[in-house]
Coordinates of N, CA and C in Angstrom, one line a residue:
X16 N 112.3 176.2 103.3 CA 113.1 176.9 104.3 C 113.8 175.9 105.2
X17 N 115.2 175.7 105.6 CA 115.8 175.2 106.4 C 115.5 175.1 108.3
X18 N 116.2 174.1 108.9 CA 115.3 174.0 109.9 C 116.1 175.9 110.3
X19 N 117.1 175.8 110.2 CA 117.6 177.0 111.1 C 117.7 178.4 110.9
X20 N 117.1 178.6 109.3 CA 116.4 179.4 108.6 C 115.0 179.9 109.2
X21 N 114.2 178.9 110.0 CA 112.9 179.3 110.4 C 113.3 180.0 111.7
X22 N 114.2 178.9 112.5 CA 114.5 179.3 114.2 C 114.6 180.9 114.2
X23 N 115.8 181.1 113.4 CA 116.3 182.7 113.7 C 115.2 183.4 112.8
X24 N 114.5 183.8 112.3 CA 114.1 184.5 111.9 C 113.4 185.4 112.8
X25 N 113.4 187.2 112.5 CA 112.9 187.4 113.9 C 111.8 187.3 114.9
X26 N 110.7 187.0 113.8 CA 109.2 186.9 114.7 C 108.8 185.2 115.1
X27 N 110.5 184.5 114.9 CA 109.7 182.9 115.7 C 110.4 183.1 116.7
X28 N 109.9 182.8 117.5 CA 110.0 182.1 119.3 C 110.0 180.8 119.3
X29 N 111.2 180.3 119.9 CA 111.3 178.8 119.5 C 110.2 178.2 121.0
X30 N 109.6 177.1 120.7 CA 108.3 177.0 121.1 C 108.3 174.7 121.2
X31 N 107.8 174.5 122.0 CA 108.0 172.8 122.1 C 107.9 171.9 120.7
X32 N 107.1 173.1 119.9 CA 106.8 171.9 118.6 C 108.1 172.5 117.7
X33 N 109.3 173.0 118.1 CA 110.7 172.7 117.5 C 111.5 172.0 118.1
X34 N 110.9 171.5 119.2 CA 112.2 170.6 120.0 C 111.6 169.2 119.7
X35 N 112.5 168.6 118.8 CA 112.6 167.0 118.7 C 112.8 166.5 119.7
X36 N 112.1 165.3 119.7 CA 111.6 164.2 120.7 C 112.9 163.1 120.9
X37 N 112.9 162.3 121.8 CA 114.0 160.9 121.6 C 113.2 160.0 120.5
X38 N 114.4 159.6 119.6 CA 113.8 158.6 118.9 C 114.2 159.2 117.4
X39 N 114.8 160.8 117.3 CA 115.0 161.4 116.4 C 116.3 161.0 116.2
X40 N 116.8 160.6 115.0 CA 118.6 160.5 114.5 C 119.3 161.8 114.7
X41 N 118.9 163.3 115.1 CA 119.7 163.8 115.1 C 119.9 163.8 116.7
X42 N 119.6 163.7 117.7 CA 119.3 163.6 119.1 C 120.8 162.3 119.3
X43 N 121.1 161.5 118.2 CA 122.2 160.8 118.7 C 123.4 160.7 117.7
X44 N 123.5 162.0 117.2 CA 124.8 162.4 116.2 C 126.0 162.9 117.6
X45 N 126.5 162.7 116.9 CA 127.6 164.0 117.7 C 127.6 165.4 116.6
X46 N 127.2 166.3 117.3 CA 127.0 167.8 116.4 C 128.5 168.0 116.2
X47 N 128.2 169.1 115.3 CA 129.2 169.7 114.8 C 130.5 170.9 115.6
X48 N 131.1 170.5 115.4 CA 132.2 172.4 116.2 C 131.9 173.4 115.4
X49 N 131.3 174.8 116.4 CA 130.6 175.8 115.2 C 132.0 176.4 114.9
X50 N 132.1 176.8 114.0 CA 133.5 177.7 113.0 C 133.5 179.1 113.9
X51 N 134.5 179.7 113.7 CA 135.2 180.6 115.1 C 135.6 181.6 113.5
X52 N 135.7 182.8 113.6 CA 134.5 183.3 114.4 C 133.8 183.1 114.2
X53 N 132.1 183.9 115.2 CA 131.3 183.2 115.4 C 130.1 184.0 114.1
X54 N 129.3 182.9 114.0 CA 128.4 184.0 112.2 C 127.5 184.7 113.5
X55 N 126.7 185.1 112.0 CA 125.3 186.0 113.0 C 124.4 185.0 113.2
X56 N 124.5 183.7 112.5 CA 123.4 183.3 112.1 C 123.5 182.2 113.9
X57 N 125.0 181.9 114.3 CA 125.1 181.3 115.4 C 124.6 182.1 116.4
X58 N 125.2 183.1 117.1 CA 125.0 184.1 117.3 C 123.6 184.4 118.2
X59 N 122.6 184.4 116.5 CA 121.3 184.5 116.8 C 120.7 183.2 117.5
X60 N 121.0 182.4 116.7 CA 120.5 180.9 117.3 C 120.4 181.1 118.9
X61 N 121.8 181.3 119.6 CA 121.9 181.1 120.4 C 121.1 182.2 121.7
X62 N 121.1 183.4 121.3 CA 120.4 184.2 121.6 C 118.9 183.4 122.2
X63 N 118.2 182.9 120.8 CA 116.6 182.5 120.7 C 116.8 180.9 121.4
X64 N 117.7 180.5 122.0 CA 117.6 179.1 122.5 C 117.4 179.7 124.6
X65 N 118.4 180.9 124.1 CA 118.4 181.6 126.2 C 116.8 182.1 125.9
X66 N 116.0 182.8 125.1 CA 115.1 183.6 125.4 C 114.1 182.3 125.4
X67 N 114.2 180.9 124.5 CA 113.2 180.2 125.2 C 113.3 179.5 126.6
X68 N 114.5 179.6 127.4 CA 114.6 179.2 128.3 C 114.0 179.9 129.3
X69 N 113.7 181.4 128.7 CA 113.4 182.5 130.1 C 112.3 182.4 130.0
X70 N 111.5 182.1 128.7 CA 110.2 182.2 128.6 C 109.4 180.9 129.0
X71 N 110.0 179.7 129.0 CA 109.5 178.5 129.9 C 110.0 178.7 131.7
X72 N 110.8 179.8 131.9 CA 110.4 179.8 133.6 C 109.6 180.6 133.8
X73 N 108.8 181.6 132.9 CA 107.9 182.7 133.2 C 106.6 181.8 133.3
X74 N 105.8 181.9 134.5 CA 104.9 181.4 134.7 C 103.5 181.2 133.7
X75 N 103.6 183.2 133.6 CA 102.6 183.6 132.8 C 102.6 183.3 130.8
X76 N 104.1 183.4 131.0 CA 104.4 182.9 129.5 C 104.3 181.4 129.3
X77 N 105.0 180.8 130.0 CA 105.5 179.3 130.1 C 103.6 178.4 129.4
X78 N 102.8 179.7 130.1 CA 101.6 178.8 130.2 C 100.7 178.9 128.7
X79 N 101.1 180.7 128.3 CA 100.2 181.1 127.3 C 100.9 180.0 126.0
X80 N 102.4 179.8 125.9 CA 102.8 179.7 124.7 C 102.8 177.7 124.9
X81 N 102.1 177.1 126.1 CA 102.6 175.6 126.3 C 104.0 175.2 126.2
X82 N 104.9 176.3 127.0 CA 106.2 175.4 127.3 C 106.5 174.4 128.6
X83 N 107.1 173.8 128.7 CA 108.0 173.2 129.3 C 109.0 173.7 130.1
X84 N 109.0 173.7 131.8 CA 110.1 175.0 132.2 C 111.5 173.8 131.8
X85 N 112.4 174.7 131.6 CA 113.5 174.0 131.2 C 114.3 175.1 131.5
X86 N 116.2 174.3 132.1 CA 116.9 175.4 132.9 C 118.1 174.8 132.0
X87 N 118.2 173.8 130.4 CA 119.4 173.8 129.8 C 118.7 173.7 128.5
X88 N 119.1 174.0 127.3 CA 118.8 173.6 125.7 C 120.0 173.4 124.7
X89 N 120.2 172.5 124.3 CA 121.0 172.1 123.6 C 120.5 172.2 122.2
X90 N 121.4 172.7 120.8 CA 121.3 172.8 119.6 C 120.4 171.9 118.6
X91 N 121.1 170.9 119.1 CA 120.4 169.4 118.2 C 119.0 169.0 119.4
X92 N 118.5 169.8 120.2 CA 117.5 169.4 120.5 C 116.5 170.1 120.0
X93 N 116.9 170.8 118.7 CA 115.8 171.9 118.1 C 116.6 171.4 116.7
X94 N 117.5 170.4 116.4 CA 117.4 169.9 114.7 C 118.3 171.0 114.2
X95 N 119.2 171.4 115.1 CA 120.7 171.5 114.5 C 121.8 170.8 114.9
X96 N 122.2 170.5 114.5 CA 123.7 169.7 115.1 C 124.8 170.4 114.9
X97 N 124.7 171.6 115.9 CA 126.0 171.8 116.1 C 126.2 172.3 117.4
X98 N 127.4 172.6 118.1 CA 127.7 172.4 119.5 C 127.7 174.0 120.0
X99 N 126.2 173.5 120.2 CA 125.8 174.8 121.0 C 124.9 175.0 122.1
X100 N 125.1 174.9 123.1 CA 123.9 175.1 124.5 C 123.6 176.5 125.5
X101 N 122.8 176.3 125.7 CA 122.1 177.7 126.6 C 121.9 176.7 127.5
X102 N 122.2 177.8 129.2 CA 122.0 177.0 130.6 C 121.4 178.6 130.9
X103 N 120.6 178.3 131.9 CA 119.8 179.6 132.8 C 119.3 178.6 134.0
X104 N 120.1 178.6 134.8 CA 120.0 178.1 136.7 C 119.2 178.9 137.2
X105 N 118.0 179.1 138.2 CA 117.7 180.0 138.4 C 118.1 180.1 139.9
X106 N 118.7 181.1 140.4 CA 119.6 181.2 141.9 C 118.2 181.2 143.1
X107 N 119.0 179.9 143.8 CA 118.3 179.7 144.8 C 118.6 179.9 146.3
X108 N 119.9 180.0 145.9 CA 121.0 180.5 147.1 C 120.3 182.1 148.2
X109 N 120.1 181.6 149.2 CA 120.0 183.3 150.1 C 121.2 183.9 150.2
X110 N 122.4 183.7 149.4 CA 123.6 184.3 150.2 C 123.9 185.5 149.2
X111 N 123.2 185.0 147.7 CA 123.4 186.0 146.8 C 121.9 186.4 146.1
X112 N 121.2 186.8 147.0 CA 119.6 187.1 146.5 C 119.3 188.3 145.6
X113 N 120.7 189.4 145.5 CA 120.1 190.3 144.2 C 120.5 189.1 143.3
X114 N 120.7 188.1 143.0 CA 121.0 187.7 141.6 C 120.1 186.5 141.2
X115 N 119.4 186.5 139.7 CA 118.3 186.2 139.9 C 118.6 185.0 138.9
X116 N 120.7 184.6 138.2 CA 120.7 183.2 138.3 C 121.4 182.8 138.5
X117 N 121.6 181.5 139.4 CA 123.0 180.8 139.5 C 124.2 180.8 138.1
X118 N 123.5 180.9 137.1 CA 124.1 180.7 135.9 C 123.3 181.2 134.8
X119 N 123.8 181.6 133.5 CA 122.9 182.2 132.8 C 124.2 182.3 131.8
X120 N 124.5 181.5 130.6 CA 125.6 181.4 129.8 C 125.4 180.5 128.1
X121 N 125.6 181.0 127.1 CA 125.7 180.7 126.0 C 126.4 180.1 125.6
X122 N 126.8 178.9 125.7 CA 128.3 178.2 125.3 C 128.6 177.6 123.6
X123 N 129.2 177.9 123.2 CA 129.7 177.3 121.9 C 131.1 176.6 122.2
X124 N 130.9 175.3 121.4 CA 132.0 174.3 121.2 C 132.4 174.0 122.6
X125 N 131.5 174.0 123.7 CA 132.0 173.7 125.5 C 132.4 172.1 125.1
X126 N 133.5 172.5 126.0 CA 134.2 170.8 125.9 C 134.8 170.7 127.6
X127 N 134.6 169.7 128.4 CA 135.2 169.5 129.6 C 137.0 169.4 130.0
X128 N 137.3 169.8 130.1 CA 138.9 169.7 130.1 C 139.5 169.2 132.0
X129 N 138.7 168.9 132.7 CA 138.8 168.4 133.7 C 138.0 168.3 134.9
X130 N 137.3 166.9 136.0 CA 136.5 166.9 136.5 C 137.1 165.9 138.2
X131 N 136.1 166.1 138.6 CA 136.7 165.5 140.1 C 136.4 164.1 139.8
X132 N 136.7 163.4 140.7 CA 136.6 162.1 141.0 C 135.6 161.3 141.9
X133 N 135.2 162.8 142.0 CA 133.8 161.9 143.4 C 132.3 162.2 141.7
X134 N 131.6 161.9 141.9 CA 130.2 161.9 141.4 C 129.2 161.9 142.2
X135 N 128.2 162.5 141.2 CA 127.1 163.3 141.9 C 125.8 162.3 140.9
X136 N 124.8 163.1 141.7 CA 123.4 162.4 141.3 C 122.2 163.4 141.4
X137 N 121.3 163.7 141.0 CA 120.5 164.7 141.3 C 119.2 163.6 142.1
X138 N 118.8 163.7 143.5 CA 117.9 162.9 144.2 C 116.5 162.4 143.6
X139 N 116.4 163.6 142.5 CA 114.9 163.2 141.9 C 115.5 162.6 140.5
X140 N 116.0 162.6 140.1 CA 116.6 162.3 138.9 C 116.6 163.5 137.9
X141 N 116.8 163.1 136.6 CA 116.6 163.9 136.0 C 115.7 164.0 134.5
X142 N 115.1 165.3 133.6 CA 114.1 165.0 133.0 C 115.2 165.7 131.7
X143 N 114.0 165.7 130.4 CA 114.6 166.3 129.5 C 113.5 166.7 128.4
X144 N 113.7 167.8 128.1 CA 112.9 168.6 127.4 C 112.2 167.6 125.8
X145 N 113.2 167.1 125.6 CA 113.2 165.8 124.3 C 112.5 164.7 124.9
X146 N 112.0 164.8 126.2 CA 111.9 163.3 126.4 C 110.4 163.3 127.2
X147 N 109.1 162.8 126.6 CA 107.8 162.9 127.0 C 107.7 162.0 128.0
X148 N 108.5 161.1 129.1 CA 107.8 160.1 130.2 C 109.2 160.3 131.1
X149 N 108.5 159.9 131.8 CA 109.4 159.8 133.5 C 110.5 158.7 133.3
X150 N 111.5 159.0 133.8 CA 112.8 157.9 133.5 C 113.8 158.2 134.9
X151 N 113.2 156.9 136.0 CA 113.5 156.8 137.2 C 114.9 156.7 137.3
X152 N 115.9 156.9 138.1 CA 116.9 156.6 138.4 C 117.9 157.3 138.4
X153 N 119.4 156.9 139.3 CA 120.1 158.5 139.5 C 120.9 158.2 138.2
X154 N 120.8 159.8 137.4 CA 122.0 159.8 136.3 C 123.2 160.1 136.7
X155 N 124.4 158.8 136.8 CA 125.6 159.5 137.4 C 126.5 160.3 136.7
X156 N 126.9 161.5 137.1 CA 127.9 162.6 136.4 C 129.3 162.6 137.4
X157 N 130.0 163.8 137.4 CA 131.4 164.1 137.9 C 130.5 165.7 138.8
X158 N 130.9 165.6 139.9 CA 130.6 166.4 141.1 C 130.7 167.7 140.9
X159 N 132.4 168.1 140.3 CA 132.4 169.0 139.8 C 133.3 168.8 138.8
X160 N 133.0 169.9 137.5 CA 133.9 169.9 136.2 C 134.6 171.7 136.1
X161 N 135.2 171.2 135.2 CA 136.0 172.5 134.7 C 136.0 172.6 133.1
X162 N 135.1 173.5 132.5 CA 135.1 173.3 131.4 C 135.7 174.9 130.3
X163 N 136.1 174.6 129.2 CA 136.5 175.6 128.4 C 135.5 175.7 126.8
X164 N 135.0 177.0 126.5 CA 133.8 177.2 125.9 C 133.9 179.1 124.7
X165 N 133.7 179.0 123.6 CA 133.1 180.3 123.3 C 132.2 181.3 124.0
X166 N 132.3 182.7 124.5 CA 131.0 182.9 124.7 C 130.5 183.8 123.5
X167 N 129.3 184.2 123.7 CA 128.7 185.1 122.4 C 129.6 186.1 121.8
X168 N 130.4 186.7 122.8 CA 131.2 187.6 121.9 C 132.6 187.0 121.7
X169 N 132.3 186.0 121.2 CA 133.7 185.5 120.6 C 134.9 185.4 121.2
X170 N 134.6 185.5 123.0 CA 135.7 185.5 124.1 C 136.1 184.0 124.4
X171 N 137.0 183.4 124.6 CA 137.2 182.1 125.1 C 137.2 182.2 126.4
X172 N 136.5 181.6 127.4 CA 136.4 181.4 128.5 C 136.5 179.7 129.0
X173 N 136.9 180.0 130.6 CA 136.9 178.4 131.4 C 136.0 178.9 132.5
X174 N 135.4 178.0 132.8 CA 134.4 177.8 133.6 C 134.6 176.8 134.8
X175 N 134.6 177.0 136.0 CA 134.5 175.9 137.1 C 133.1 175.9 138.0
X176 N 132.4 174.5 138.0 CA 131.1 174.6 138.3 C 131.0 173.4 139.3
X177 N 130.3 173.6 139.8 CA 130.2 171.7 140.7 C 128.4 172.2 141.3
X178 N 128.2 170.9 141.9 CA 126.9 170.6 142.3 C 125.7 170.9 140.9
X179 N 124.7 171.7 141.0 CA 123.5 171.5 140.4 C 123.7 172.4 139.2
X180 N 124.8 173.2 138.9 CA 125.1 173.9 137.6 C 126.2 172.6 137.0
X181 N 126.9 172.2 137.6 CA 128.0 171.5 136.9 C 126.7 170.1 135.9
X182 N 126.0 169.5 137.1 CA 125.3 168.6 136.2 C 124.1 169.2 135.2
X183 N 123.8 170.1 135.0 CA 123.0 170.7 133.9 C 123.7 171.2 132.9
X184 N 124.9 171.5 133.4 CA 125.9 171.6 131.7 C 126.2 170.1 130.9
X185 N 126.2 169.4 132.1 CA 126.9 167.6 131.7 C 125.3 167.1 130.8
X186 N 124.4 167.6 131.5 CA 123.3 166.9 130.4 C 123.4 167.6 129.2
X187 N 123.7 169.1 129.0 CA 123.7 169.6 127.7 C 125.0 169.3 127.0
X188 N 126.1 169.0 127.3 CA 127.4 168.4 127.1 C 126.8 167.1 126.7
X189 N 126.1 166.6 126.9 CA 126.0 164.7 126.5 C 125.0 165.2 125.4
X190 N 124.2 166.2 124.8 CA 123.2 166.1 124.1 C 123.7 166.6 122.3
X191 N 125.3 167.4 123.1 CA 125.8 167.7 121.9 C 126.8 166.4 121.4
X192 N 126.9 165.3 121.7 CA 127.7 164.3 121.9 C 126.9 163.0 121.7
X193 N 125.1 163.2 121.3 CA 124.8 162.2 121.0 C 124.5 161.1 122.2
X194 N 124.2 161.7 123.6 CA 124.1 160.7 125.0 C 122.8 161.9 125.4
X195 N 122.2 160.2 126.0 CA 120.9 160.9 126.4 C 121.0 160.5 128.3
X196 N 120.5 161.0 128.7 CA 120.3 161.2 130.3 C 120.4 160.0 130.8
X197 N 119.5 159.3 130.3 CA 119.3 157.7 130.7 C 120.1 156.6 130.5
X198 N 121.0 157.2 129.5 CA 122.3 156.3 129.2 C 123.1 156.2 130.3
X199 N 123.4 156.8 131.3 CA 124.0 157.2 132.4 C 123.1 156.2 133.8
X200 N 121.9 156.0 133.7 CA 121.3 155.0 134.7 C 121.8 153.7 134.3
X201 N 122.1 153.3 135.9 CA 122.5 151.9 135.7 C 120.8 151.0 135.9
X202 N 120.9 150.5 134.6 CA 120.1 149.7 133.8 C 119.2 148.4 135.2
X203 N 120.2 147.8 135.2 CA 119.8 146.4 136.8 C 119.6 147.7 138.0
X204 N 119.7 148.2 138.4 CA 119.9 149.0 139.2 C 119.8 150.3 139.7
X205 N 118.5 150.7 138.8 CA 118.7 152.3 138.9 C 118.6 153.3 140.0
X206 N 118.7 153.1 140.9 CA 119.0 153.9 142.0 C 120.3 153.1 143.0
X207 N 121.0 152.3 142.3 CA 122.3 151.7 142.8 C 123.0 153.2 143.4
X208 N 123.7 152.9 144.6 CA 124.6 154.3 145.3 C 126.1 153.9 145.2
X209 N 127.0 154.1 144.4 CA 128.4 153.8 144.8 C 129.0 154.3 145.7
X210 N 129.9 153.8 145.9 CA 131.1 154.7 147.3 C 131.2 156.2 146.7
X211 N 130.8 157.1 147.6 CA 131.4 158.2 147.6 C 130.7 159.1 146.5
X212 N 129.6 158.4 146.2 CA 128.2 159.0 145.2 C 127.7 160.5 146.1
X213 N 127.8 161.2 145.8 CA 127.1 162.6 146.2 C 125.4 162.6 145.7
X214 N 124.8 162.5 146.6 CA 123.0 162.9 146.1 C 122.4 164.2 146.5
X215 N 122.4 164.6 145.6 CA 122.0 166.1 145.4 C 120.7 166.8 144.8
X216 N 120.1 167.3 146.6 CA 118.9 167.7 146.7 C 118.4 168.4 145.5

């Protein structure tokens, strides 16, 4: 059975022992562009990459099944290589409290098509589902981006995002592209601040 044969099938729940680790070759491919329109078989994938996302913020789940909470998943981090991620933000804003996420979106073939000029940093750094140890330092991104993307039903959409959604697309954007989080730390320097660096609580 193939790896993506197992994923979709209906009674697996994708679960930590399908997410490849760093150190795997397919973690530094550049995946593939999934073919338009979209199969069932993409489709489904994508479906079962958001529902393990919801099921590692459920407390009670997260714990029975040993996930990992995680708020992005990228394709080739479950040993397909093709260009597909799931983001689920969970909304932390009081301004919009019936809504329970800042983001919540399926993207196929997301590609950046324009970004600001200031850069951001997340103050704690950042982690990754693929990645078993702490890896100190700010990962620098673009503050805010503007990106264009499939969604599930086969609609082309653009997307404008900045602060703490824009950099959790940019880490799933770098995972389908073969760049890992830490590529982005400066190496001599990892908590170096440049002019006009945004650090973001």
């Amino acid at each position: 059975m193939t790896t993506i044969s197992k994923l979709i099938r209906a009674s697996h729940q994708i679960d930590m022992s399908d997410i490849i680790r760093e150190g795997h070759p397919t973690l530094r491919k550049i995946a593939e562009e999934v073919t338009l329109p979209l199969s069932d078989e993409d489709i489904i994938l994508g479906e079962k990459m958001m529902q393990f996302l919801k099921n590692s913020q459920d407390p009670v789940l997260s714990e029975k099944m040993g996930l990992r909470p995680g708020v992005g998943l990228a394709a080739p981090q479950i040993d397909v290589s093709r260009r597909i991620i799931a983001v689920l933000v969970p909304n932390i804003e009081e301004e919009a409290p019936s809504q329970a996420y800042s983001l919540q979106e399926i993207m196929y073939n997301p590609k950046i098509v324009s970004h600001s000029v200031q850069e951001a940093a997340l103050s704690e750094g950042e982690g990754c589902l693929s990645v078993d140890r702490a890896v100190e330092g700010y990962v620098i991104r673009h503050s805010r981006i503007t990106l264009d993307y499939t969604d599930k039903n086969g609609q082309s959409q653009r997307m404008k995002l900045k602060g703490y959604n824009a950099i959790v697309v940019q880490h799933e954007i770098d995972h389908i592209n073969g760049v890992m989080f830490y590529d982005r730390i400066n190496e001599n320097d990892p908590f170096a601040i440049k002019d006009g660096l945004l650090i973001i609580d």
